[in-house]
XYZ file of C-alpha atoms in Angstrom:
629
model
C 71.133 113.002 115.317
C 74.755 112.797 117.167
C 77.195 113.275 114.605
C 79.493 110.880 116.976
C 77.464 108.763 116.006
C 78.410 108.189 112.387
C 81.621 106.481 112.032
C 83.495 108.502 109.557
C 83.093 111.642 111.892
C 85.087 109.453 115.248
C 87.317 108.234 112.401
C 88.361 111.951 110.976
C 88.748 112.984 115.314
C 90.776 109.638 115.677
C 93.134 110.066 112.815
C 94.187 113.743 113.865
C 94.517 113.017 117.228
C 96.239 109.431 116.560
C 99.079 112.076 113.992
C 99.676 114.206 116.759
C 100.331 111.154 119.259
C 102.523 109.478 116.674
C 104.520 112.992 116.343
C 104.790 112.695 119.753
C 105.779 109.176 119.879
C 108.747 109.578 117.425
C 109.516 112.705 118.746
C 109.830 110.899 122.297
C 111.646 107.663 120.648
C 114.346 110.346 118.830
C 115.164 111.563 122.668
C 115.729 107.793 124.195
C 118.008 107.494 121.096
C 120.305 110.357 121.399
C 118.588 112.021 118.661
C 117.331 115.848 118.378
C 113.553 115.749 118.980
C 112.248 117.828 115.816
C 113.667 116.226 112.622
C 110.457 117.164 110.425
C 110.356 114.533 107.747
C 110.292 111.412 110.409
C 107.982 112.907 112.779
C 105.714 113.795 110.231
C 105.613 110.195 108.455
C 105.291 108.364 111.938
C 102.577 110.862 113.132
C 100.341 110.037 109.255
C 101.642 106.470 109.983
C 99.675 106.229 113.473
C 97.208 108.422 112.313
C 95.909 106.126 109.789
C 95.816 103.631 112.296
C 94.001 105.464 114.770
C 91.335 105.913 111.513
C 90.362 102.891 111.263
C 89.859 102.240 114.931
C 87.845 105.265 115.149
C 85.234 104.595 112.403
C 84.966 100.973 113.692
C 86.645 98.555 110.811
C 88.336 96.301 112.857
C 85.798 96.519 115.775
C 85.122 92.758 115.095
C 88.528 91.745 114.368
C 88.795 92.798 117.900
C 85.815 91.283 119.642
C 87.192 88.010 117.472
C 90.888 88.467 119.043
C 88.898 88.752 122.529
C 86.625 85.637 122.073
C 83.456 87.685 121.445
C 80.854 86.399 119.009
C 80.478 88.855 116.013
C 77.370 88.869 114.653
C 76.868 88.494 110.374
C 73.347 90.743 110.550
C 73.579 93.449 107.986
C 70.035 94.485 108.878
C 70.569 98.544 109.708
C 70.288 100.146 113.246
C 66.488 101.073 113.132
C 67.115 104.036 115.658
C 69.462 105.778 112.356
C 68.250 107.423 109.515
C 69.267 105.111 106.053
C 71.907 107.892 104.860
C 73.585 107.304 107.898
C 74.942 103.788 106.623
C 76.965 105.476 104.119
C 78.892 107.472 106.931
C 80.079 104.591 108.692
C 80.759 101.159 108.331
C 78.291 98.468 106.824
C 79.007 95.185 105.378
C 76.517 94.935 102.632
C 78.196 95.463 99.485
C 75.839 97.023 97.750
C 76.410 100.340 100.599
C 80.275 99.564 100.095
C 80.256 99.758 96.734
C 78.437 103.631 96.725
C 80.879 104.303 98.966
C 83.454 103.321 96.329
C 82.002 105.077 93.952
C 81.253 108.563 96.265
C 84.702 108.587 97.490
C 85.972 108.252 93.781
C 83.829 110.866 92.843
C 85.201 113.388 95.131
C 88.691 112.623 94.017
C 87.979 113.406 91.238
C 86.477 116.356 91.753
C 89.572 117.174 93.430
C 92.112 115.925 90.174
C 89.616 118.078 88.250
C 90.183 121.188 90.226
C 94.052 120.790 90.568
C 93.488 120.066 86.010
C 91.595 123.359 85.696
C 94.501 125.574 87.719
C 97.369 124.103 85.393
C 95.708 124.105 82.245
C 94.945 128.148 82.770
C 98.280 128.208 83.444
C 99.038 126.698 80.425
C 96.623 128.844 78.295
C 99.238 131.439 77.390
C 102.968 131.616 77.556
C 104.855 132.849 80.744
C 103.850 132.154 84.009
C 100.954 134.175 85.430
C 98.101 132.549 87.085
C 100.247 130.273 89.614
C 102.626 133.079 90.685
C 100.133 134.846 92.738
C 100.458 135.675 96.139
C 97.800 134.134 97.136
C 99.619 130.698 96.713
C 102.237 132.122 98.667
C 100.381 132.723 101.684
C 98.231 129.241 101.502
C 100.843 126.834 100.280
C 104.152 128.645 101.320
C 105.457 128.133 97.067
C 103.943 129.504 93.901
C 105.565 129.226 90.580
C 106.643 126.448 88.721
C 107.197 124.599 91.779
C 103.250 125.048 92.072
C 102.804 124.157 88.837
C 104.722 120.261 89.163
C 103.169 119.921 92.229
C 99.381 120.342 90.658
C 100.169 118.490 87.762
C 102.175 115.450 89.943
C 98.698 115.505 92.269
C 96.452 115.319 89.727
C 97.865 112.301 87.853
C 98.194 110.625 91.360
C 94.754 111.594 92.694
C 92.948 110.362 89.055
C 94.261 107.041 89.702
C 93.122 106.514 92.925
C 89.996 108.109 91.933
C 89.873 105.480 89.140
C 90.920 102.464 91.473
C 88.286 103.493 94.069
C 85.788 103.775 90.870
C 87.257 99.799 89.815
C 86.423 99.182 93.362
C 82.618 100.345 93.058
C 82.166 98.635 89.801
C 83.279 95.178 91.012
C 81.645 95.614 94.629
C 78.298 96.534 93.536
C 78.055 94.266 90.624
C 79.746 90.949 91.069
C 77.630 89.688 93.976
C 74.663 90.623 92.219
C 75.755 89.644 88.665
C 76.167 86.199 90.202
C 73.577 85.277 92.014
C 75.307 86.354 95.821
C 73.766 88.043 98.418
C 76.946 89.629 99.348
C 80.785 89.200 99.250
C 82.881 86.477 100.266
C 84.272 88.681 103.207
C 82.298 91.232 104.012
C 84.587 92.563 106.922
C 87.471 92.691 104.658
C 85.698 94.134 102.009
C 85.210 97.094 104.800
C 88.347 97.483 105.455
C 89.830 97.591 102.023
C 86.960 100.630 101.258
C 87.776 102.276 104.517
C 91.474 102.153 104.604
C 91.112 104.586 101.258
C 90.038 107.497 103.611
C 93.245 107.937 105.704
C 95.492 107.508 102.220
C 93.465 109.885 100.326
C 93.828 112.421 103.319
C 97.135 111.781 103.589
C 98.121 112.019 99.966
C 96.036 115.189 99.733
C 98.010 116.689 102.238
C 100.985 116.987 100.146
C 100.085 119.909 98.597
C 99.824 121.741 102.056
C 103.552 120.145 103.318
C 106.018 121.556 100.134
C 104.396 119.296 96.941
C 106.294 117.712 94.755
C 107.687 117.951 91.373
C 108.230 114.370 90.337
C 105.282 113.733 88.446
C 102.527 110.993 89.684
C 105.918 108.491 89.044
C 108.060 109.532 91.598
C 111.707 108.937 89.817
C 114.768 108.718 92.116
C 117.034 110.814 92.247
C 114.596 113.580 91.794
C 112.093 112.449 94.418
C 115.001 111.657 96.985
C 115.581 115.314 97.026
C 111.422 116.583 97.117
C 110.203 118.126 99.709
C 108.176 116.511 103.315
C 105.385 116.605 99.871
C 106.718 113.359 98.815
C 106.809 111.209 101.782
C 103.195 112.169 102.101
C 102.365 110.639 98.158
C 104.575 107.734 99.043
C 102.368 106.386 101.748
C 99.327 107.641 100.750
C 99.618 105.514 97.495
C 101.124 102.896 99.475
C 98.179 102.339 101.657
C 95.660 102.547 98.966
C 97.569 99.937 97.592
C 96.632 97.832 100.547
C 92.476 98.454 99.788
C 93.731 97.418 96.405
C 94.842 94.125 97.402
C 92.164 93.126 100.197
C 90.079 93.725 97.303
C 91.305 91.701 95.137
C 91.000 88.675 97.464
C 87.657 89.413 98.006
C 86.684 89.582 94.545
C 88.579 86.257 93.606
C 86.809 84.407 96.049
C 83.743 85.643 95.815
C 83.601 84.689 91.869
C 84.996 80.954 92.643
C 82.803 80.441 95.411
C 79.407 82.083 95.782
C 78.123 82.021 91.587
C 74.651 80.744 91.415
C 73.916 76.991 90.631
C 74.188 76.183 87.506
C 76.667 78.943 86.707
C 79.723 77.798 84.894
C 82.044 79.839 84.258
C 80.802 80.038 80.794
C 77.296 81.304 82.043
C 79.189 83.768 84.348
C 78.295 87.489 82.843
C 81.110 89.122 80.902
C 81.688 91.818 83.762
C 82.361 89.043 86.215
C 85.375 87.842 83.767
C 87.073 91.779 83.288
C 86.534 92.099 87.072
C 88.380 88.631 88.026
C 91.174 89.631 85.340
C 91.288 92.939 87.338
C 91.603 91.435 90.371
C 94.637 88.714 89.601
C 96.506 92.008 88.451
C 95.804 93.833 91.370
C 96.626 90.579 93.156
C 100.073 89.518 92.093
C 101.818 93.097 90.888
C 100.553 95.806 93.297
C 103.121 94.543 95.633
C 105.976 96.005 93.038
C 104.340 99.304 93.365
C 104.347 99.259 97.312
C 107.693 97.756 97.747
C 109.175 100.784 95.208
C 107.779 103.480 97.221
C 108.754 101.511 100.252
C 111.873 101.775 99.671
C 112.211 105.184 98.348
C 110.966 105.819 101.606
C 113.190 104.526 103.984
C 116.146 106.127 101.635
C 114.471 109.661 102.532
C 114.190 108.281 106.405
C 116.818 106.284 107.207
C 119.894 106.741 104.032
C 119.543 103.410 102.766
C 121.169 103.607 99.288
C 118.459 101.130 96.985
C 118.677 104.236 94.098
C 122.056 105.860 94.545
C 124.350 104.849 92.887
C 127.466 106.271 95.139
C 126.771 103.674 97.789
C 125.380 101.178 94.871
C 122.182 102.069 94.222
C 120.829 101.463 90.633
C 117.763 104.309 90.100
C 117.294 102.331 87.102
C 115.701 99.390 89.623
C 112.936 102.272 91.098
C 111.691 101.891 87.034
C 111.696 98.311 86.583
C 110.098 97.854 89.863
C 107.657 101.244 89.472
C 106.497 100.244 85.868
C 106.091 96.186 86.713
C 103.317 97.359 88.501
C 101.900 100.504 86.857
C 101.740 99.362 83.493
C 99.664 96.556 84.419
C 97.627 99.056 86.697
C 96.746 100.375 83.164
C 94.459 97.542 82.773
C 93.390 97.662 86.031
C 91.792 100.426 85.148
C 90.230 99.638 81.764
C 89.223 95.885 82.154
C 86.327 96.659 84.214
C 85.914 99.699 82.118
C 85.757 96.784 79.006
C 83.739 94.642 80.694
C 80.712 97.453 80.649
C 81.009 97.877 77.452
C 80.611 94.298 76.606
C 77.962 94.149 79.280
C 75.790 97.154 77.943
C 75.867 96.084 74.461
C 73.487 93.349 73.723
C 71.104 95.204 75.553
C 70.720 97.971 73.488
C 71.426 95.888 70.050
C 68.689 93.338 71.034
C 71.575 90.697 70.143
C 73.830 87.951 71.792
C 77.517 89.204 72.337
C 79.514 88.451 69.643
C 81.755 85.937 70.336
C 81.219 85.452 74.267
C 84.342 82.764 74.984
C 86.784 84.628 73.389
C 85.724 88.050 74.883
C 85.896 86.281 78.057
C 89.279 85.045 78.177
C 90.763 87.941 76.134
C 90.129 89.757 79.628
C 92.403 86.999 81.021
C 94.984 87.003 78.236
C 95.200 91.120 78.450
C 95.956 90.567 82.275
C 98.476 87.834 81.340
C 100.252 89.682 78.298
C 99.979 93.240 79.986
C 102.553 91.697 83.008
C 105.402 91.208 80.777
C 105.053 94.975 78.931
C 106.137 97.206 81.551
C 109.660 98.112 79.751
C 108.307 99.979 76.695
C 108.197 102.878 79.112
C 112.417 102.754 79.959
C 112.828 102.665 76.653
C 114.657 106.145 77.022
C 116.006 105.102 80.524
C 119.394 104.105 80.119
C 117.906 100.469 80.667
C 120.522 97.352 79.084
C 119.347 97.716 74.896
C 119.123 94.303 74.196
C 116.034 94.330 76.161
C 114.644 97.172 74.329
C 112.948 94.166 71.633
C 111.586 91.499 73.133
C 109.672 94.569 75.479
C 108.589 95.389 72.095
C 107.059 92.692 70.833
C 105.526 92.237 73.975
C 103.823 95.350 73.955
C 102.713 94.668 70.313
C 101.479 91.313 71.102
C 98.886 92.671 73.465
C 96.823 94.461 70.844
C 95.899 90.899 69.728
C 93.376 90.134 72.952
C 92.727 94.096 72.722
C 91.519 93.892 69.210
C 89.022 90.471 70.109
C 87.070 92.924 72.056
C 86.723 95.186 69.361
C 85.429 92.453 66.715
C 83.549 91.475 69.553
C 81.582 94.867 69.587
C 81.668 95.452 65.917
C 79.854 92.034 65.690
C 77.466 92.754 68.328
C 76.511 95.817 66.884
C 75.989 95.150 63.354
C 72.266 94.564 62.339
C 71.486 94.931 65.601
C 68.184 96.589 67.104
C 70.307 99.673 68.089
C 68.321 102.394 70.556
C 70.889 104.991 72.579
C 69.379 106.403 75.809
C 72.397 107.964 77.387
C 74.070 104.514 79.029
C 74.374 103.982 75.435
C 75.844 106.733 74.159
C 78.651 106.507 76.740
C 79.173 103.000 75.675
C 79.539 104.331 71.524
C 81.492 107.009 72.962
C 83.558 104.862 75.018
C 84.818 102.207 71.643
C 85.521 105.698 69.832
C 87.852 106.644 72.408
C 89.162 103.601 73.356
C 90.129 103.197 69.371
C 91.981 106.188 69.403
C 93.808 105.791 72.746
C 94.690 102.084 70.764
C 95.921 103.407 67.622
C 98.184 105.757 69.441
C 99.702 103.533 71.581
C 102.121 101.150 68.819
C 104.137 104.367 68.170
C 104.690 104.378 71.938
C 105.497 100.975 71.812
C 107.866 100.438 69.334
C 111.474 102.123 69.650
C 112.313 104.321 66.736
C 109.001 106.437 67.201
C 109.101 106.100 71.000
C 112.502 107.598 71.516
C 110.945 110.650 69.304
C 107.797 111.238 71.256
C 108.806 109.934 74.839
C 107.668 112.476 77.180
C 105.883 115.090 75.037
C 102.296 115.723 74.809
C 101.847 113.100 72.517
C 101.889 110.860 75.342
C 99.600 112.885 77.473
C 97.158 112.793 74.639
C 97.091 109.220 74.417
C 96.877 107.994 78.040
C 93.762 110.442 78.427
C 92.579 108.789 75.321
C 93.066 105.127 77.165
C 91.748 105.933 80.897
C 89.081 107.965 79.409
C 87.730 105.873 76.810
C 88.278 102.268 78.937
C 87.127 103.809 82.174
C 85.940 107.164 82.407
C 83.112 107.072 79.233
C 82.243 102.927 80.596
C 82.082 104.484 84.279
C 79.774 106.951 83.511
C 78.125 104.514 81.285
C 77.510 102.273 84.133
C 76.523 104.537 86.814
C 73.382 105.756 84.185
C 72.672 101.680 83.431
C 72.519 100.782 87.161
C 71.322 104.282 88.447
C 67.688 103.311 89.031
C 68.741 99.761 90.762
C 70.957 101.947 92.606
C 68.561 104.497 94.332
C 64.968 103.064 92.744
C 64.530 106.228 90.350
C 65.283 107.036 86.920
C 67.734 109.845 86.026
C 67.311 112.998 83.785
C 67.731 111.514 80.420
C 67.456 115.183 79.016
C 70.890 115.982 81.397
C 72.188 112.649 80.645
C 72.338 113.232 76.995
C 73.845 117.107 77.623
C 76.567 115.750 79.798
C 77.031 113.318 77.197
C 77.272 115.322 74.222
C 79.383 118.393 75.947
C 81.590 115.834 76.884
C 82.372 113.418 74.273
C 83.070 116.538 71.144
C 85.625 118.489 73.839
C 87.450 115.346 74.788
C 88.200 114.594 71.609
C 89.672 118.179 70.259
C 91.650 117.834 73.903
C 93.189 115.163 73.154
C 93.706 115.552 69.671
C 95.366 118.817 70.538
C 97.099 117.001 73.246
C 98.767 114.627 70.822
C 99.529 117.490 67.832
C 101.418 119.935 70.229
C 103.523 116.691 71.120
C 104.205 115.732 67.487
C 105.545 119.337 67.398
C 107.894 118.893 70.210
C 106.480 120.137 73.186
C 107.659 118.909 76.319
C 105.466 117.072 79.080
C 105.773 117.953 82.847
C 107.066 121.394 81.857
C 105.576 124.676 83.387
C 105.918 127.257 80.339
C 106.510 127.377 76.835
C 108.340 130.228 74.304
C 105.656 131.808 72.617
C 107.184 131.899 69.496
C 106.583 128.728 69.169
C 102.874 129.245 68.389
C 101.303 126.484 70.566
C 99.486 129.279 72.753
C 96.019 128.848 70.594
C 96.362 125.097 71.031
C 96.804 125.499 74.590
C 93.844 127.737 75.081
C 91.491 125.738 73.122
C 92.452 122.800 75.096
C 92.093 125.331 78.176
C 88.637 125.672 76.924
C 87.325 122.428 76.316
C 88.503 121.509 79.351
C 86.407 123.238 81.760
C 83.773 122.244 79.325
C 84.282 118.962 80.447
C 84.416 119.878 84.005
C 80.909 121.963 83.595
C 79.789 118.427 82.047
C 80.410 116.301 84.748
C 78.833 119.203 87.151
C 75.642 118.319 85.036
C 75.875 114.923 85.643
C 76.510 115.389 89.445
C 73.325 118.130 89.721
C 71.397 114.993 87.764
C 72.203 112.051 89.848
C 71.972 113.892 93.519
C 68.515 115.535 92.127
C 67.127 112.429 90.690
C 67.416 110.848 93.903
C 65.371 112.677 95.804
C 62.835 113.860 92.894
C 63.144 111.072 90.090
C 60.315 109.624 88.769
C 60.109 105.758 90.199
C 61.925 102.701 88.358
C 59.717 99.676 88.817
C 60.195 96.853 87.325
C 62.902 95.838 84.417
C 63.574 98.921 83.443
C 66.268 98.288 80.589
C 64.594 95.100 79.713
C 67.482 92.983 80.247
C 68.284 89.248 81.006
C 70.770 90.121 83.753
C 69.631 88.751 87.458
C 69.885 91.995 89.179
C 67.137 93.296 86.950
C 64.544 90.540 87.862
C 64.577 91.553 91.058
C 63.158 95.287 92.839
C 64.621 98.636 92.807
C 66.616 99.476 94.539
C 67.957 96.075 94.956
C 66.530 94.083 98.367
C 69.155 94.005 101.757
C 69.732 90.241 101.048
C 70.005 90.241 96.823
C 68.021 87.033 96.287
C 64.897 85.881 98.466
C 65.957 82.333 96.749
C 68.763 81.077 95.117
C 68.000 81.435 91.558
C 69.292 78.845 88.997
C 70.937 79.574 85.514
C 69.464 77.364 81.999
C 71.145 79.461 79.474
C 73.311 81.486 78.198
C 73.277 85.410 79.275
C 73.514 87.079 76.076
C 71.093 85.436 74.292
C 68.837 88.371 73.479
C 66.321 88.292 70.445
C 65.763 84.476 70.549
C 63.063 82.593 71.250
C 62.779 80.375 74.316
C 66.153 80.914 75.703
C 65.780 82.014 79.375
C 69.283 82.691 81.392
C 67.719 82.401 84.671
C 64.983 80.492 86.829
C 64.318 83.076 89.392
C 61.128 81.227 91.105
C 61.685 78.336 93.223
C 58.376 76.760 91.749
C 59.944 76.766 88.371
C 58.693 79.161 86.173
C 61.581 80.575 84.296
C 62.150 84.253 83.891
C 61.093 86.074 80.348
C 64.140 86.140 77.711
């Protein structure tokens, strides 16, 4: 097979010869302007600028946008070409959302593969006092910096990269499931929902890059002043981030529509499964507040480009503004991560309890009222900024206030699990695993939130031990959780359940002495963001037991890798209802059919309402015959 022929191959050709045209192009625009030719920062932006452009043309997502704007007829078949192999749909672009949605999930994969790798070099720097590991020559040679400078600029990518990773990983979640979990047969948009997974590839090159063009020492926040002086690193994070802020949006679009227009009949929104409610909560945040995020970097970079003043305060620039506008966004992005993340929980439980949901209205529109509350939060993290004081309270309460829908869920699960019918195959475990975690990254967060401990702990480890504690526990564990659940409707075979439950249990124990490490060397003072410690401090056997169970993480999630890409091939088959569950998607084959549903099914109950007699949730045959509760 022509590897021309798959579209992510022409794209990768098209986006490095579309940056060295747009070099070219600014270079040539500098010249008609007076200008030297070679100013490296501009010519560098406009060439990843036109290069991400010339991506998407290559691998063929806006091919129909084209014929469209040409008065061609586009054609809605999602059939694939017959004269490809199937793995070839992955490579290029497909509008069935069950193929977008793996690639979601790859890509996220990858990244984080990559976050993981840039984790493991910092932490063994970390692992003893002094710097050693990062001031090797090596560096030098590859990277043209070592040092601390290396150090920021790991620990800046990795925060940056795990995001997107986890956004992408949002984006598989609610792309694979919701059409299904509804009764569609695909999303509202299919084009668009192309675009928004292929416009990641470009951004994620392009932030990547940054490492190989000076880094950056900012952090993944990106402060002014400190990231107006960073070096050509920066620029590259700025619009990286800003254009997988785009996907983020298209997505959200798609997701909204899609929810209010295609659900099976008979679907109220109080039939609608649980996971449909976290991911339309998800997607009005991602909606309405990514903007902030893009206009913030926006801005930052046409300071670096062009001198506008928006953070300097010598020309009348208020740095304080890059925060409000930063964190209006990227505390809410918090819950971006972990509604979805919430919503498998809820989702898994009655399954393996043999019981309704506890409490199924309320854990619905706590989703809703967690989006709603978590927009009006974003100030408990300027607390220490210099920001006006009297809005130091009300930023308070506000923050407090949103443990209230927080803590439904929890009742919620508590309720669903007592006296229930528990059994734990690994999807299971994840989920258990996921509540503990989630607890503690919740119980750790009001001293955060309120001001007399906050101003204490604000930017030490503490806080480093509690957002791993929140993003692992509300997305990472529920991820994992998910992909095991919907594994065999993914690829028609069952997983390893032996290597399920090692990753599981090699995970779960070293996450929590991380973290709990994480959060005692903060109580003791140490610093955040900072490359090396005195050793006479004592916090080197902390730091090398956190070392430690760190790369016992990583080995765990190697596991799960080696189990998913060998079950594919050498699984044993998953016929039928293989969890047993009321769910639509699991009435129908493995892995699920191109089109979803032969026939639109109809919905007569209530999806949760597991252990009782004569309560069907949906009529999946046209003659009538409803399917088994």
């Amino acid at each position: 097979m022509n590897l021309l022929s798959l579209g992510l191959v022409r794209g990768l050709i098209a986006q490095i010869a579309g940056t060295v045209f747009g070099m070219a192009l600014v270079m040539f625009f500098r010249v008609v302007a007076g200008l030297p030719a070679w100013e490296r920062e501009p010519v560098f932006v406009g060439g990843a600028i036109v290069g991400a452009i010339a991506f998407m043309i290559g691998v063929g997502a806006l091919n129909d946008w084209f014929k469209w704007a040409r008065g061609e007829k586009t054609s809605d078949d999602i059939s694939p070409d017959p004269d490809k192999p199937n793995w070839a749909r992955f490579f290029g672009v497909d509008y069935d959302h069950k193929v977008i949605g793996i690639q979601y999930g790859v890509t996220s994969v990858l990244l984080l593969g990559f976050g993981g790798i840039f984790a493991m070099l910092f932490r063994l720097e970390l692992a003893e006092a002094g710097i050693t590991i990062l001031n090797s020559d090596i560096f030098e040679l590859i990277l043209g910096y070592s040092g601390p400078h290396l150090y920021n600029s790991l620990m800046s990518l990795h925060g940056i990269v795990m995001i997107a990773s986890i956004l992408l990983g949002v984006g598989a979640l609610s792309n694979y499931l919701v059409p299904m979990l509804i009764g569609a047969n695909d999303m509202a948009f299919p084009r668009l929902n192309a675009f928004a997974f292929w416009i990641n590839v470009p951004g994620a090159i392009i932030l990547l890059s940054s490492l190989f063009l000076g880094g950056f020492d900012t952090g993944w926040v990106g402060y002014p002043p400190l990231s107006l002086r960073a070096p050509l690193g920066m620029q590259m994070f700025l619009l990286g981030v800003y254009i997988v802020g785009l996907s983020s949006i298209s997505g959200a679009i798609n997701v909204i529509v899609t929810i209010f227009r295609l659900r099976a009949p008979g679907m109220t929104m109080m039939k609608m499964p649980i996971f449909a409610w976290a991911a339309l909560a998800t997607a009005f945040i991602q909606l309405t507040a990514t903007q902030l995020i893009g206009l913030s970097f926006q801005l930052t970079m046409l300071e670096r480009l062009l001198g506008m003043g928006f953070f300097t305060p010598a020309v009348g620039g208020d740095p304080i503004l890059y925060q409000h506008l930063f964190w209006f966004y990227s505390h809410p992005a918090v819950y971006v991560f972990i509604l979805p993340g919430l919503g498998v929980i809820s989702e898994l439980l009655p399954v393996f309890t043999r019981k309704p949901l506890f409490g199924y209205r309320w854990v619905a529109f706590s989703s809703l009222g967690i989006a709603l509350v978590g927009v009006f939060v974003w100030a408990h993290h300027m607390f220490a900024s210099g920001m006006s004081p009297y809005l130091r309270i009300p930023f308070m309460y506000a923050t407090l206030l949103v443990a209230i829908p927080t803590g439904v869920k929890f009742f919620s699960w508590v309720g669903t699990l007592w006296r229930g019918k528990i059994t734990t195959p690994t999807p299971m475990l994840f989920v258990l695993g996921s509540i503990v975690i989630f607890l503690m990254g919740g119980v750790t967060g009001p001293p955060l939130g309120t001001i007399a401990t906050d101003l204490h702990l604000h930017d030490t480890w503490f806080v480093v031990g509690h957002f791993h504690d929140t993003m692992f526990g509300g997305y990472i564990f529920p991820f994992f959780a998910a992909i095991y659940y919907w594994y065999p409707k993914m690829t028609g075979r069952k997983y390893d359940e032996r290597l399920g439950k090692l990753h599981f249990w090699l995970m779960f124990p070293s996450f929590m002495v991380m973290t709990l490490g994480q959060m005692v060397l903060g109580l003791l003072g140490m610093r955040r963001r900072v490359a090396d410690y005195d050793a006479a401090l004592g916090f080197d056997t902390t730091q090398t037991l956190i070392t430690i169970v760190g790369f016992a993480i990583f080995i765990s999630i190697l596991i799960a890798l080696y189990n998913f890409i060998r079950s594919a091939r050498k699984g044993e088959v998953a016929e039928g209802n293989v969890w047993n569950s009321r769910s639509p998607e699991w009435q129908i084959p493995n892995p699920a059919p191109l089109h979803n549903y032969a026939h639109p099914f109809h919905v007569v109950g209530q999806p949760y309402d597991y252990g009782l007699q004569n309560a069907p949730y949906v009529d999946m045959d046209p003659a009538g015959t409803p399917a088994h509760s």
